Structures are given as C-alpha cells and as structure tokens.
Short mmCIF file of N, CA and C in Angstrom, two decimals:
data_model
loop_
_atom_site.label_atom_id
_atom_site.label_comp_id
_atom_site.label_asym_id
_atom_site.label_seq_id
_atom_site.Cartn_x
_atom_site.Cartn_y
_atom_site.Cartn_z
N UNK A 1 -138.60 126.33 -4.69
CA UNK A 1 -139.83 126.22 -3.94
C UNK A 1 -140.19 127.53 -3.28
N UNK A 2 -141.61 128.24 -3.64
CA UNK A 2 -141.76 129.11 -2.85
C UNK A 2 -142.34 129.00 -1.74
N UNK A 3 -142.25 129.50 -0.48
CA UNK A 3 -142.79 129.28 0.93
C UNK A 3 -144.33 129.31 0.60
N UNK A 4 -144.46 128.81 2.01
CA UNK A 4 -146.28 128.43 1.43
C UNK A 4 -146.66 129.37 3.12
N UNK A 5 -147.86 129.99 2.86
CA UNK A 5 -148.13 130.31 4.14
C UNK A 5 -149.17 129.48 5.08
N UNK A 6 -148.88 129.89 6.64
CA UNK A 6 -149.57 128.65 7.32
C UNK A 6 -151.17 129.17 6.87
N UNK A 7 -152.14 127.79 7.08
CA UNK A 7 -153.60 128.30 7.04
C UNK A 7 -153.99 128.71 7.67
N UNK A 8 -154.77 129.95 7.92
CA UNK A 8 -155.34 130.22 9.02
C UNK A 8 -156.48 129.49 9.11
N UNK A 9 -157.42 129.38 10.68
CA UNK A 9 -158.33 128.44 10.93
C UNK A 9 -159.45 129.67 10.53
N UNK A 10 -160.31 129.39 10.03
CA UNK A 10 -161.27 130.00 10.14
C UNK A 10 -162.92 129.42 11.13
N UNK A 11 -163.22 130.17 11.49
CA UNK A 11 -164.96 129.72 12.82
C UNK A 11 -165.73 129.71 11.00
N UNK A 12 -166.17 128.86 10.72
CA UNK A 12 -167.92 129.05 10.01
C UNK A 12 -168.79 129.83 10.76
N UNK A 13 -169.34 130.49 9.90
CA UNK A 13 -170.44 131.53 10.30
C UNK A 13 -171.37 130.81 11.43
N UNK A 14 -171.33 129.86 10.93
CA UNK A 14 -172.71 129.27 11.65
C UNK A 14 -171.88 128.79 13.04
N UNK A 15 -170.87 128.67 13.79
CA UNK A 15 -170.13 128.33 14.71
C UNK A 15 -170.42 129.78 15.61
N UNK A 16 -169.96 131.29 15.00
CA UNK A 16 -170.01 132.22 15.88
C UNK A 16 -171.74 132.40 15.71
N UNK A 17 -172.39 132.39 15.23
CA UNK A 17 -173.49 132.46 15.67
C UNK A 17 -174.35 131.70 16.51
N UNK A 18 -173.49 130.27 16.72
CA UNK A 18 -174.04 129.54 17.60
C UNK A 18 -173.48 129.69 19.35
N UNK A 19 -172.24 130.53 18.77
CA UNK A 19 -171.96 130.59 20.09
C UNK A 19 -172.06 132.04 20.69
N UNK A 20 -172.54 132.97 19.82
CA UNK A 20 -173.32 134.43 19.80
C UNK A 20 -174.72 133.90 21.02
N UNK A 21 -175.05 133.05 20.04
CA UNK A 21 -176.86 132.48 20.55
C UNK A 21 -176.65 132.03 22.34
N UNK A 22 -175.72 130.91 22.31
CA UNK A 22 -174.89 130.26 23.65
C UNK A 22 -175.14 131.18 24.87
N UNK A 23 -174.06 132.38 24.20
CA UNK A 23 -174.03 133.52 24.90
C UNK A 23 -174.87 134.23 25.87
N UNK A 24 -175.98 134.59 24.63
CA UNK A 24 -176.86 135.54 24.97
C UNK A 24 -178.16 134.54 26.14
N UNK A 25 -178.11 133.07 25.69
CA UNK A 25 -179.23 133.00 26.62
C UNK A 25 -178.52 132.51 27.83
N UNK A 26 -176.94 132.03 28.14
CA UNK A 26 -176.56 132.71 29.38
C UNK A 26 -176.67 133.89 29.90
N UNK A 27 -176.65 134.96 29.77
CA UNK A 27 -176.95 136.19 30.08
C UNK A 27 -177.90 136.57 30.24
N UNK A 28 -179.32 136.16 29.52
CA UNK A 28 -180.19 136.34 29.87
C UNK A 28 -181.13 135.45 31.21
N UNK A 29 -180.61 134.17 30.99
CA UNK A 29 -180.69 133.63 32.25
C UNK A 29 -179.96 134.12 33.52
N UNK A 30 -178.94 134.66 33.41
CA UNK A 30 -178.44 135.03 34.72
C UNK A 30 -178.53 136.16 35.12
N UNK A 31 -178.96 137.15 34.54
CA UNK A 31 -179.30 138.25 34.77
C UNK A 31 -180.15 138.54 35.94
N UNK A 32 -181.58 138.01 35.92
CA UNK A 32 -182.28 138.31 36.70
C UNK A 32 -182.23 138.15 38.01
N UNK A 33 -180.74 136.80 38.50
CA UNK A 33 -180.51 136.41 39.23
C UNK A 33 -180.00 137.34 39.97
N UNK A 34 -178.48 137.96 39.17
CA UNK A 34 -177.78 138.75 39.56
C UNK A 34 -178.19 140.49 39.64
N UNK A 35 -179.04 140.47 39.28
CA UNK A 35 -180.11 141.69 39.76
C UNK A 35 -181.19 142.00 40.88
N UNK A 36 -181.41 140.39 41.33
CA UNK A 36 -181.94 140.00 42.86
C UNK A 36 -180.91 139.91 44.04
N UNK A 37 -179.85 139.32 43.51
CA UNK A 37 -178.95 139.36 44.86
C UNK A 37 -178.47 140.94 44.58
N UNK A 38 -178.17 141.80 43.91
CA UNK A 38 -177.66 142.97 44.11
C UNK A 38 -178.58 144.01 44.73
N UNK A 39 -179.83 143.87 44.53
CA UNK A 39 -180.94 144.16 45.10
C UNK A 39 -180.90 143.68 47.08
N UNK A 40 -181.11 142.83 47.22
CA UNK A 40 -180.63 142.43 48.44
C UNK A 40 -179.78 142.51 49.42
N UNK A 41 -178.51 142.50 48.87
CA UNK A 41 -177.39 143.14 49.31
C UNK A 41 -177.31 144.38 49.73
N UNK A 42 -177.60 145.32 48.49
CA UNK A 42 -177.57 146.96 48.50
C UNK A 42 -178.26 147.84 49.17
N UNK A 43 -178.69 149.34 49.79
CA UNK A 43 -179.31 149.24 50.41
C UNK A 43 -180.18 149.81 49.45
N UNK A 44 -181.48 150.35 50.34
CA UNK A 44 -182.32 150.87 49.00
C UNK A 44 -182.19 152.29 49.25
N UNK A 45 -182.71 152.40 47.65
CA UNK A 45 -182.34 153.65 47.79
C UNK A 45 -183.37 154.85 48.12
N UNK A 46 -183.05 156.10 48.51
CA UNK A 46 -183.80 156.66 49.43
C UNK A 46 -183.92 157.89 48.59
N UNK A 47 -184.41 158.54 48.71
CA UNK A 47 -184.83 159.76 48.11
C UNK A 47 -184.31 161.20 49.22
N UNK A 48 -183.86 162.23 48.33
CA UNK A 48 -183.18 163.14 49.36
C UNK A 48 -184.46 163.84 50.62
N UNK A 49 -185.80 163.55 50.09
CA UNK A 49 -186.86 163.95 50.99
C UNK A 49 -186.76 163.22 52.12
N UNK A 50 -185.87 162.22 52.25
CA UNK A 50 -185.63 161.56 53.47
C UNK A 50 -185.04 161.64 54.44
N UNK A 51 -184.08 162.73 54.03
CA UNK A 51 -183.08 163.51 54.95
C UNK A 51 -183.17 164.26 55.65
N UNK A 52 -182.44 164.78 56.87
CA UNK A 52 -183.34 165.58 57.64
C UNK A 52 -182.42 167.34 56.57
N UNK A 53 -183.13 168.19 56.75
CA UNK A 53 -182.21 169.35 55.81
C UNK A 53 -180.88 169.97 56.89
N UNK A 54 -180.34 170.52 56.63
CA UNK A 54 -178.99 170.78 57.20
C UNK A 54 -178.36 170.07 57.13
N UNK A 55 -178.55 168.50 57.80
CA UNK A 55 -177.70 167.70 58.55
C UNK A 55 -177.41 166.51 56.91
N UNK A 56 -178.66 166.24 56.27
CA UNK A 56 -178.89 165.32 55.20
C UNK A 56 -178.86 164.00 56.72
N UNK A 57 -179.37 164.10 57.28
CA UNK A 57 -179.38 162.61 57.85
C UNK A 57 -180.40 161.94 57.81
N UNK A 58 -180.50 160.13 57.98
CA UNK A 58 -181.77 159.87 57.32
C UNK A 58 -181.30 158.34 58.68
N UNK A 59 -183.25 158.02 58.48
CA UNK A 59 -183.33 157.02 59.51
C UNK A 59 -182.42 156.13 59.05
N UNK A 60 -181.51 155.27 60.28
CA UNK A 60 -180.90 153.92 59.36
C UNK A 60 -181.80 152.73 59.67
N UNK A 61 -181.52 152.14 58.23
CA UNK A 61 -182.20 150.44 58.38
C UNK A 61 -182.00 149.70 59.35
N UNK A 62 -182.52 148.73 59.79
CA UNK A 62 -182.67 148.32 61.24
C UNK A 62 -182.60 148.43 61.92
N UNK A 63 -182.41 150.03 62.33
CA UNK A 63 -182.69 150.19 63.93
C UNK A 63 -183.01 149.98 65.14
N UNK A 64 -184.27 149.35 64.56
CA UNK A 64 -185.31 148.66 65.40
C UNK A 64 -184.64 147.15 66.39
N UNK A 65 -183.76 147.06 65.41
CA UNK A 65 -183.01 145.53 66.32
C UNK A 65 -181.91 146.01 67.04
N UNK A 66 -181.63 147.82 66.95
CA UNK A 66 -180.33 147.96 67.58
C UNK A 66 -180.31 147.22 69.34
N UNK A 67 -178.83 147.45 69.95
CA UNK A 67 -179.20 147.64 72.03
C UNK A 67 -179.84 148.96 72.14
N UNK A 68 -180.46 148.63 73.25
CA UNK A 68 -180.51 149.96 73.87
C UNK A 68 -179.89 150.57 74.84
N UNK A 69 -179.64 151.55 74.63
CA UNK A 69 -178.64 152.39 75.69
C UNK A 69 -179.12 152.97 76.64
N UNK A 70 -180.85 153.59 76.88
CA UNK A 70 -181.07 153.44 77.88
C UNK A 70 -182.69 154.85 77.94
N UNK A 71 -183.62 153.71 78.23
CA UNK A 71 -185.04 154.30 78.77
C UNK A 71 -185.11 155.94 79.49
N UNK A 72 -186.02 156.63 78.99
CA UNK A 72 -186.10 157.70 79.76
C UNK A 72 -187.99 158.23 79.69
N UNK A 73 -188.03 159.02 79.99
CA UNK A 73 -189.35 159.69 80.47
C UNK A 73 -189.56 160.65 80.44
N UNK A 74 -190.24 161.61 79.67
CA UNK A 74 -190.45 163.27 79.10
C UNK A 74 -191.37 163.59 79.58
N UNK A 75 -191.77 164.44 81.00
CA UNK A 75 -193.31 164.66 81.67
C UNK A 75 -193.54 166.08 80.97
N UNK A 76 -194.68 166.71 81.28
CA UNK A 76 -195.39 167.46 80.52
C UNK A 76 -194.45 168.50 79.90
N UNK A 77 -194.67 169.01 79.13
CA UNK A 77 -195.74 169.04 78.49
C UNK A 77 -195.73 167.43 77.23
N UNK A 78 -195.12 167.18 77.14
CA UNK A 78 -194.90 166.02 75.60
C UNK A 78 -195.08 164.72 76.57
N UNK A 79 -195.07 164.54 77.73
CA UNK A 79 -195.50 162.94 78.27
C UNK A 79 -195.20 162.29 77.42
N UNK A 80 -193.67 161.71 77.16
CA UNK A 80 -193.52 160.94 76.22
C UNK A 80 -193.05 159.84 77.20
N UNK A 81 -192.93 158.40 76.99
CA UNK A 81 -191.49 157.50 76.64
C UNK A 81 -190.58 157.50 75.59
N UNK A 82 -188.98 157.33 76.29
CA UNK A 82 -188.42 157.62 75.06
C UNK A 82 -187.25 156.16 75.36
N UNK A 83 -187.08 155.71 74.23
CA UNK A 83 -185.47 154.70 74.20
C UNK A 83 -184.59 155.07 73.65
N UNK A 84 -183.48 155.00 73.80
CA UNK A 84 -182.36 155.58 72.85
C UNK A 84 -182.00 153.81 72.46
N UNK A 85 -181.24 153.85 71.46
CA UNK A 85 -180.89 152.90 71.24
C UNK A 85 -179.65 153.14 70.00
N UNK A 86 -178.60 152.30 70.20
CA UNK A 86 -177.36 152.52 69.61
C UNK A 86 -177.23 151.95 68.35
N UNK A 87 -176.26 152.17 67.38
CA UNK A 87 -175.53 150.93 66.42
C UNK A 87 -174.13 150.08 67.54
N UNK A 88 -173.67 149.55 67.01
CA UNK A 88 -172.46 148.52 67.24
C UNK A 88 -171.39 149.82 68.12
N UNK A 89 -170.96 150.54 67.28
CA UNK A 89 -169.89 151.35 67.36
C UNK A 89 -170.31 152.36 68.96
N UNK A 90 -171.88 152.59 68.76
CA UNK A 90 -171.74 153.44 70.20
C UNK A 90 -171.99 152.80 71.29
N UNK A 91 -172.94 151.62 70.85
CA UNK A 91 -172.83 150.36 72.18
C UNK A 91 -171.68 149.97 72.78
N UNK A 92 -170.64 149.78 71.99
CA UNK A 92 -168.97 149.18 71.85
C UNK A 92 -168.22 150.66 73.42
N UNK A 93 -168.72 151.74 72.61
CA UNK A 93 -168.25 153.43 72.96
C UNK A 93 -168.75 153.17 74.82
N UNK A 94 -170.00 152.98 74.70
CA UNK A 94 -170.61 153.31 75.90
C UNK A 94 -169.98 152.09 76.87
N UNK A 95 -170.03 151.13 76.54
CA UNK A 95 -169.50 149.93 77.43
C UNK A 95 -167.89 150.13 77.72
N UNK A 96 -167.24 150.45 77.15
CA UNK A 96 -165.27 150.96 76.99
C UNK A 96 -165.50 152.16 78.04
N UNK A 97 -166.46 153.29 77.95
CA UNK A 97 -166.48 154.19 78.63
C UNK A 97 -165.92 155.38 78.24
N UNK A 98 -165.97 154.99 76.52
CA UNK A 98 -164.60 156.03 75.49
C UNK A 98 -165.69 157.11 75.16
N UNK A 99 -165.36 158.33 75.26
CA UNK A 99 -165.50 159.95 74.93
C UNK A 99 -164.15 160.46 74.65
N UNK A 100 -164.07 160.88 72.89
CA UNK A 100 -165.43 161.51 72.93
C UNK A 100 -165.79 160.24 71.71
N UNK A 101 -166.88 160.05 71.38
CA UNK A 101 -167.66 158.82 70.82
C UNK A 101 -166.96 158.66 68.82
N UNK A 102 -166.56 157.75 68.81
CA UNK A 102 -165.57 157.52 66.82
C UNK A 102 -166.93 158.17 66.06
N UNK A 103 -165.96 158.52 65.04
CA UNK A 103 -166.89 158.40 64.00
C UNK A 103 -167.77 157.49 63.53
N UNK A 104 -168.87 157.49 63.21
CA UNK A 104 -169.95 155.97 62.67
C UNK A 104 -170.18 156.12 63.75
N UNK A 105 -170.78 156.58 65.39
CA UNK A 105 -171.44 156.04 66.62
C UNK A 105 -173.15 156.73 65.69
N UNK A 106 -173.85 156.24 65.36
CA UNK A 106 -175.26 156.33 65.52
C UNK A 106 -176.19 156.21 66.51
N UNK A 107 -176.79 157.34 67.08
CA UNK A 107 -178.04 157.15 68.51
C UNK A 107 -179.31 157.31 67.87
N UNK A 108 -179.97 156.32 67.96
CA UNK A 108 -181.45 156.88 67.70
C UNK A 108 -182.43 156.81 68.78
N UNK A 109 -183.29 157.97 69.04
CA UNK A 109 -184.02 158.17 70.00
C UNK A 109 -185.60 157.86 69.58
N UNK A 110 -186.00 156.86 70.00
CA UNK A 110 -187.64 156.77 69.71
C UNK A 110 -188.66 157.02 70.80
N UNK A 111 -189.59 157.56 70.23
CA UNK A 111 -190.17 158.04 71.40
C UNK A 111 -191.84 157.87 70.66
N UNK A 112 -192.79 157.83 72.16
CA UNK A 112 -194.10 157.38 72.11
C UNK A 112 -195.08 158.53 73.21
N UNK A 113 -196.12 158.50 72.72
CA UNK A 113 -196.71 159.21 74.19
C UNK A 113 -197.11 158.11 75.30
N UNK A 114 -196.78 158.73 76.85
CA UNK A 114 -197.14 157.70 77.38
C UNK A 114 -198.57 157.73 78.18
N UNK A 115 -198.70 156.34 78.27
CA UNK A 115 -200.19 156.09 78.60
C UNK A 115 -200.62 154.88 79.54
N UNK A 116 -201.38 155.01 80.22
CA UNK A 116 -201.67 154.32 81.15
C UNK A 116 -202.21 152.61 81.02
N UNK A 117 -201.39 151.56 81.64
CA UNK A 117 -201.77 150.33 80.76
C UNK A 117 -203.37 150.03 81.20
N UNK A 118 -203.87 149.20 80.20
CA UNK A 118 -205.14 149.12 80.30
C UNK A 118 -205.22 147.53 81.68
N UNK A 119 -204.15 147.20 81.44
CA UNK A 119 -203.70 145.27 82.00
C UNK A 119 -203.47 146.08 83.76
N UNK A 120 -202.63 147.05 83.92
CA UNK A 120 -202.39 147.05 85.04
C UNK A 120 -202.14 148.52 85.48
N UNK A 121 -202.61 148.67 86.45
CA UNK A 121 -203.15 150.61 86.55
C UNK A 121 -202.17 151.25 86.81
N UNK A 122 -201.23 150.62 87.61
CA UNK A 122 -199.54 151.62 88.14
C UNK A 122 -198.64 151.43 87.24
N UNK A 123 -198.89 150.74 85.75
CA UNK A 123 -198.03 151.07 84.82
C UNK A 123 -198.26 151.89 83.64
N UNK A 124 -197.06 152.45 83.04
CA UNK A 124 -197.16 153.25 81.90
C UNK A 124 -196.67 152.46 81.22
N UNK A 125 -197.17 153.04 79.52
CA UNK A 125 -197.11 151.92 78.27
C UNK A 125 -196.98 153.04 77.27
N UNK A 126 -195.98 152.72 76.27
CA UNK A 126 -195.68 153.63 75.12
C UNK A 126 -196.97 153.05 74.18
N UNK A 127 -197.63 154.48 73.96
CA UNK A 127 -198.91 154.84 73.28
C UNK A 127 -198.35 154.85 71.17
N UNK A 128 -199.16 156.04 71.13
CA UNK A 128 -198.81 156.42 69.76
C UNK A 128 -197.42 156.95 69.36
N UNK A 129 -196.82 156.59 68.58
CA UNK A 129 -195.62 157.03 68.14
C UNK A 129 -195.55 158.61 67.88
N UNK A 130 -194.65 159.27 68.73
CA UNK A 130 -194.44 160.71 68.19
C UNK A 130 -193.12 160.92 67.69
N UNK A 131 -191.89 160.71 67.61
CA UNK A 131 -190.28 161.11 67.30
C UNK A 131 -189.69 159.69 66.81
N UNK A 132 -188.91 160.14 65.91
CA UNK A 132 -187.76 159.09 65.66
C UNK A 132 -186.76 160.09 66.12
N UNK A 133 -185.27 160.59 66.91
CA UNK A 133 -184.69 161.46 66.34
C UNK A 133 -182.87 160.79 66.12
N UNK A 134 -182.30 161.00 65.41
CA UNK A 134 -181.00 160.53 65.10
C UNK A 134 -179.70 161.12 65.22
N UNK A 135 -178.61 160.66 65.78
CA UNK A 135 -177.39 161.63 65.99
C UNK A 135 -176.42 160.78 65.31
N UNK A 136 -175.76 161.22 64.11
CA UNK A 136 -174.69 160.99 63.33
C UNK A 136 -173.24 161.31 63.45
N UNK A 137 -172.53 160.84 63.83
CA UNK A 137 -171.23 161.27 64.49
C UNK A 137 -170.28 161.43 62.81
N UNK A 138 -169.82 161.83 62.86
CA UNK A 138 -169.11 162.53 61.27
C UNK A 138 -168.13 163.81 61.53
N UNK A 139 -167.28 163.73 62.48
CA UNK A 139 -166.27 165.27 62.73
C UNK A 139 -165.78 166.06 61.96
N UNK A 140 -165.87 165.42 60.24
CA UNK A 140 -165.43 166.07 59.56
C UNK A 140 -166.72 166.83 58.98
N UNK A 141 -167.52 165.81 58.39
CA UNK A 141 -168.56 166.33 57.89
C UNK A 141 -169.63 167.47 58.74
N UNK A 142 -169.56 167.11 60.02
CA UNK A 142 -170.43 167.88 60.67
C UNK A 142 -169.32 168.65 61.80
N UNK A 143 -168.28 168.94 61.50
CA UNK A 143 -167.34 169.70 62.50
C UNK A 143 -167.82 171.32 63.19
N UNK A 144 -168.95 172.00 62.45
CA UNK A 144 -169.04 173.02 62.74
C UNK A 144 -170.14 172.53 64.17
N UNK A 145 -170.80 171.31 64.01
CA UNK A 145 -171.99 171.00 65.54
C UNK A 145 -171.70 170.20 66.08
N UNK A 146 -170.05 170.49 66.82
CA UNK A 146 -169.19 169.36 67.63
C UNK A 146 -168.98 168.38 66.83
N UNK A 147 -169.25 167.58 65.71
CA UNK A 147 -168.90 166.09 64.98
C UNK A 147 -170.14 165.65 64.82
N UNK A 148 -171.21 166.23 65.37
CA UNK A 148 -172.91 165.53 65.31
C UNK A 148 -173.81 165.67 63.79
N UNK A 149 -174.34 165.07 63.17
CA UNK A 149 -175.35 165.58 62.60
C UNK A 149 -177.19 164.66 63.11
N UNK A 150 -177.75 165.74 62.75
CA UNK A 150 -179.16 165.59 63.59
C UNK A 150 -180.07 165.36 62.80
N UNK A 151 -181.35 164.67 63.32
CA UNK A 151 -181.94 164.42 62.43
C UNK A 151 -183.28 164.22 63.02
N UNK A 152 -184.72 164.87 62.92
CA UNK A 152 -185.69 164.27 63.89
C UNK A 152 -186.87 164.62 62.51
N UNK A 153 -187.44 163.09 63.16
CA UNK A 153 -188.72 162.63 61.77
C UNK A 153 -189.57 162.13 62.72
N UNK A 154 -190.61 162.60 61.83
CA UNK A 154 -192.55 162.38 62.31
C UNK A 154 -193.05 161.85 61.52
N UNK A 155 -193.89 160.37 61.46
CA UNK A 155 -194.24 159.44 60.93
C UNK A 155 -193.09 159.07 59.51
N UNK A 156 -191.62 158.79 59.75
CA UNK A 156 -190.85 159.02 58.97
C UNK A 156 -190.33 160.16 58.03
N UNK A 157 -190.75 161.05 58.43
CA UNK A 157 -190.58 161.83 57.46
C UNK A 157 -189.89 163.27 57.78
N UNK A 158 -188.58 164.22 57.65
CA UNK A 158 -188.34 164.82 58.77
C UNK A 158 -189.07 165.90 58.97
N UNK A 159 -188.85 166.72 60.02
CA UNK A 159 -189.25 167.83 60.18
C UNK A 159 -188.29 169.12 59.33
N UNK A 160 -189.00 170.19 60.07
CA UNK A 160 -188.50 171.47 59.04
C UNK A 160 -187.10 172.11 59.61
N UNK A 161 -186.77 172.88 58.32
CA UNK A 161 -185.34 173.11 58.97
C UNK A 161 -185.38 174.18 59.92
N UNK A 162 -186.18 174.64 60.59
CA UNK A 162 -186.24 175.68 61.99
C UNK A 162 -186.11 174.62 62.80
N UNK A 163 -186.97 173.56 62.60
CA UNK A 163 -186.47 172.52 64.49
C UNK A 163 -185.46 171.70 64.45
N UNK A 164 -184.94 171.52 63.01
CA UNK A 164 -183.42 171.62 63.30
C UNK A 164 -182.35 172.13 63.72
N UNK A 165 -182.68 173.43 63.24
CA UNK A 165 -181.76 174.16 63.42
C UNK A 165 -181.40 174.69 65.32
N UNK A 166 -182.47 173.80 66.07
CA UNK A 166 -182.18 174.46 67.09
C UNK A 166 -181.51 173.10 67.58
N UNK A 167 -181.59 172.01 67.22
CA UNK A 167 -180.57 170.29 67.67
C UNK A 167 -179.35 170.73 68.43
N UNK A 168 -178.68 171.52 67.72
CA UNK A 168 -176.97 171.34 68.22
C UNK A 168 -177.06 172.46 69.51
N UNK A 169 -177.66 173.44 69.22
CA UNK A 169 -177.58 174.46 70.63
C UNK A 169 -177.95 173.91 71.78
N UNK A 170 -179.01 172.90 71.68
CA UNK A 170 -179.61 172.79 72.96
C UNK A 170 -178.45 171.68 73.39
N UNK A 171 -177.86 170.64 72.69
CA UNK A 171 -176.80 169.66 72.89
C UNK A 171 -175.43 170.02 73.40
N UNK A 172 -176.09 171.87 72.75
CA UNK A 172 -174.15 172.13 73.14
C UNK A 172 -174.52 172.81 74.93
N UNK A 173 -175.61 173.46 74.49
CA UNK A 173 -175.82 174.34 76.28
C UNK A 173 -175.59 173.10 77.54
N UNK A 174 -176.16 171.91 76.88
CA UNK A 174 -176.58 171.13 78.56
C UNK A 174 -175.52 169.78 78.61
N UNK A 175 -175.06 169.07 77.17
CA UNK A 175 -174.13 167.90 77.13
C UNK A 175 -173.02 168.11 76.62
N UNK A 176 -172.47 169.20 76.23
CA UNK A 176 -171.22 169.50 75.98
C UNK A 176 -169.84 168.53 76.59
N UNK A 177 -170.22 168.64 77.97
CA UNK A 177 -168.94 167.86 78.95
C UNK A 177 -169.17 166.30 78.35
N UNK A 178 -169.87 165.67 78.01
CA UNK A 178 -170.89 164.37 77.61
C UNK A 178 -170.19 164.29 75.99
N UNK A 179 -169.67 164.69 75.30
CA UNK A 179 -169.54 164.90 73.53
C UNK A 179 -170.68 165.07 73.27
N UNK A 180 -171.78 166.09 73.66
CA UNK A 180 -172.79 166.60 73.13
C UNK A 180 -174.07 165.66 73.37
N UNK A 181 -173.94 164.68 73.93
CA UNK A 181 -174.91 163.29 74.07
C UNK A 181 -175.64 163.31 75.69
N UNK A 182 -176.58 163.56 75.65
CA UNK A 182 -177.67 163.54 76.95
C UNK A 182 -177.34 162.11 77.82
N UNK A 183 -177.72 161.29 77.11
CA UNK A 183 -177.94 159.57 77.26
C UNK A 183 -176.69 159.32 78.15
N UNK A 184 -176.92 158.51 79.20
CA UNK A 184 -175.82 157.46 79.53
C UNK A 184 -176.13 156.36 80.05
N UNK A 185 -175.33 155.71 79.52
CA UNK A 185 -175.69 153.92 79.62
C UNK A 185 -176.27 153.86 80.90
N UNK A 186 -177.86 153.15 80.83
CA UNK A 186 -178.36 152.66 81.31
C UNK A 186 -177.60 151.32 82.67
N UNK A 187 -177.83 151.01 83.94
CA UNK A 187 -176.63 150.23 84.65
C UNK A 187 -177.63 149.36 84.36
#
C-alpha cells in the first residue's frame, strides 16, 4: 500500500471573493466613522504661520475656558484691560505657591482697550480686542529665555520677530525674582 496524502481543503473562488466583497464593504462602512472620531479627538492642525517666530509658539485651544490668575489695567499710553489666565498646571503652580513654575505651565494674557460702560458711568468695560500674548514654559526647549517661550498675536495672528525679540528682556529686567512672570495670583 502506498501512503495516500491528506486532502488539502481548498476555499472555491467564489468563497474568497465573497469574503474579499464582506470585507471591503466593512471597511468602507467604517471608515468614515473612524475618520470623524480621529478628527475630533486630534487637534487641528495648524499651519507654521501660526507660530509666533523665535519662540514657534501658538495660541492654545481653549483658552478661553481657562482660571484666571488675575485682572490688571495698562493706563496710557495702550489703556488696555488685561486678564491673564492659566492652564491646569500654572493654576495648580500659583495656588501650591511653587517657583519656579514645571514645565507645561501656560499663561495667556488677553487684553482689550478699555472703555467707558455705556450702562454705568464709573465703570470700565473691555472694548475692542488688542493682544492675545502667551508664555510657554519648556526649560529645555527655551533654556536660553529662562525656560519661557513667547508668543504675542493680533487678531490671531502673530506679530513680527522684532517685538518678539524684545519678550524675554523686558521679563528678565523687572520679573526675574518671579521665574520671569509679572502676574500674581489674584487674592
């Protein structure tokens, strides 16, 4: 008797093509799904014109809901209002009372011209928007301007690299003792 070999199974053509077909309109159904939640999730993406130059720093997303750390007032010549307002990490910083501030502390400073309310005459009211400006804490990345990088934008968009370039001097002449930061928590 000579040995017999086992059969192999073979798929009919028409089996992998049905499950080729199976395939593909799973994938095509789920695709679009999984291209909306990754969309959502992710952040968007920004274009390097968004950055301020030197620093590459760029407004962060929601800002607008950050705390604030604390109201101030710019008289002439710029009569501004200004808020600073934190992420998590420098709110966390300022309340502990810790200097000099971790890496990731984000400050953003917004500012308005101020103006006289129309409702009630002895108050001032933030007018037209003039400054966003941003301080990026990064010691490695930005080690040569104390750990800071800077960032100041007009109608989103930043300014030039001469009024950058003057951010860290003026931070280092007057807040140095401070880790370079003007602001202190508001009581």
């Amino acid at each position: 008797m000579m040995p017999t070999k086992p059969e192999k199974k073979r798929f009919p053509h028409a089996t992998v093509i049905v499950l080729a077909m199976v395939l593909l309109v799973v994938l095509l159904t789920c695709v679009p799904y999984l291209v909306t939640i990754a969309l959502a999730q992710g952040p968007a993406q920004r274009d390097a014109r968004d950055a301020s130059p030197i620093f590459g720093v760029i407004i962060p997303e929601g800002y607008r809901q950050w705390e604030l750390i604390a109201p101030a007032e710019e008289v002439a010549p710029l009569n501004e209002l200004r808020a600073v307002i934190g992420n998590k990490i420098a709110i966390n910083a300022y309340q502990d009372g810790k200097l000099p501030f971790s890496d990731g502390t984000v400050l953003v400073k917004r500012a308005w011209k101020r103006q006289q309310s129309p409702d009630f005459a002895s108050a001032t009211i933030p007018g037209a928007a003039t400054t966003v400006q941003v301080m990026v804490k990064d010691s490695q990345k930005y080690a040569a301007t104390g750990g800071w990088g800077f960032g100041r934008f007009i109608n989103g968009k930043p300014v030039d690299e001469a009024q950058h370039r003057t951010c860290f001097a003026c931070h280092e002449a007057r807040a140095k003792g401070h880790d370079y930061v003007f602001t202190r928590l508001a009581p």
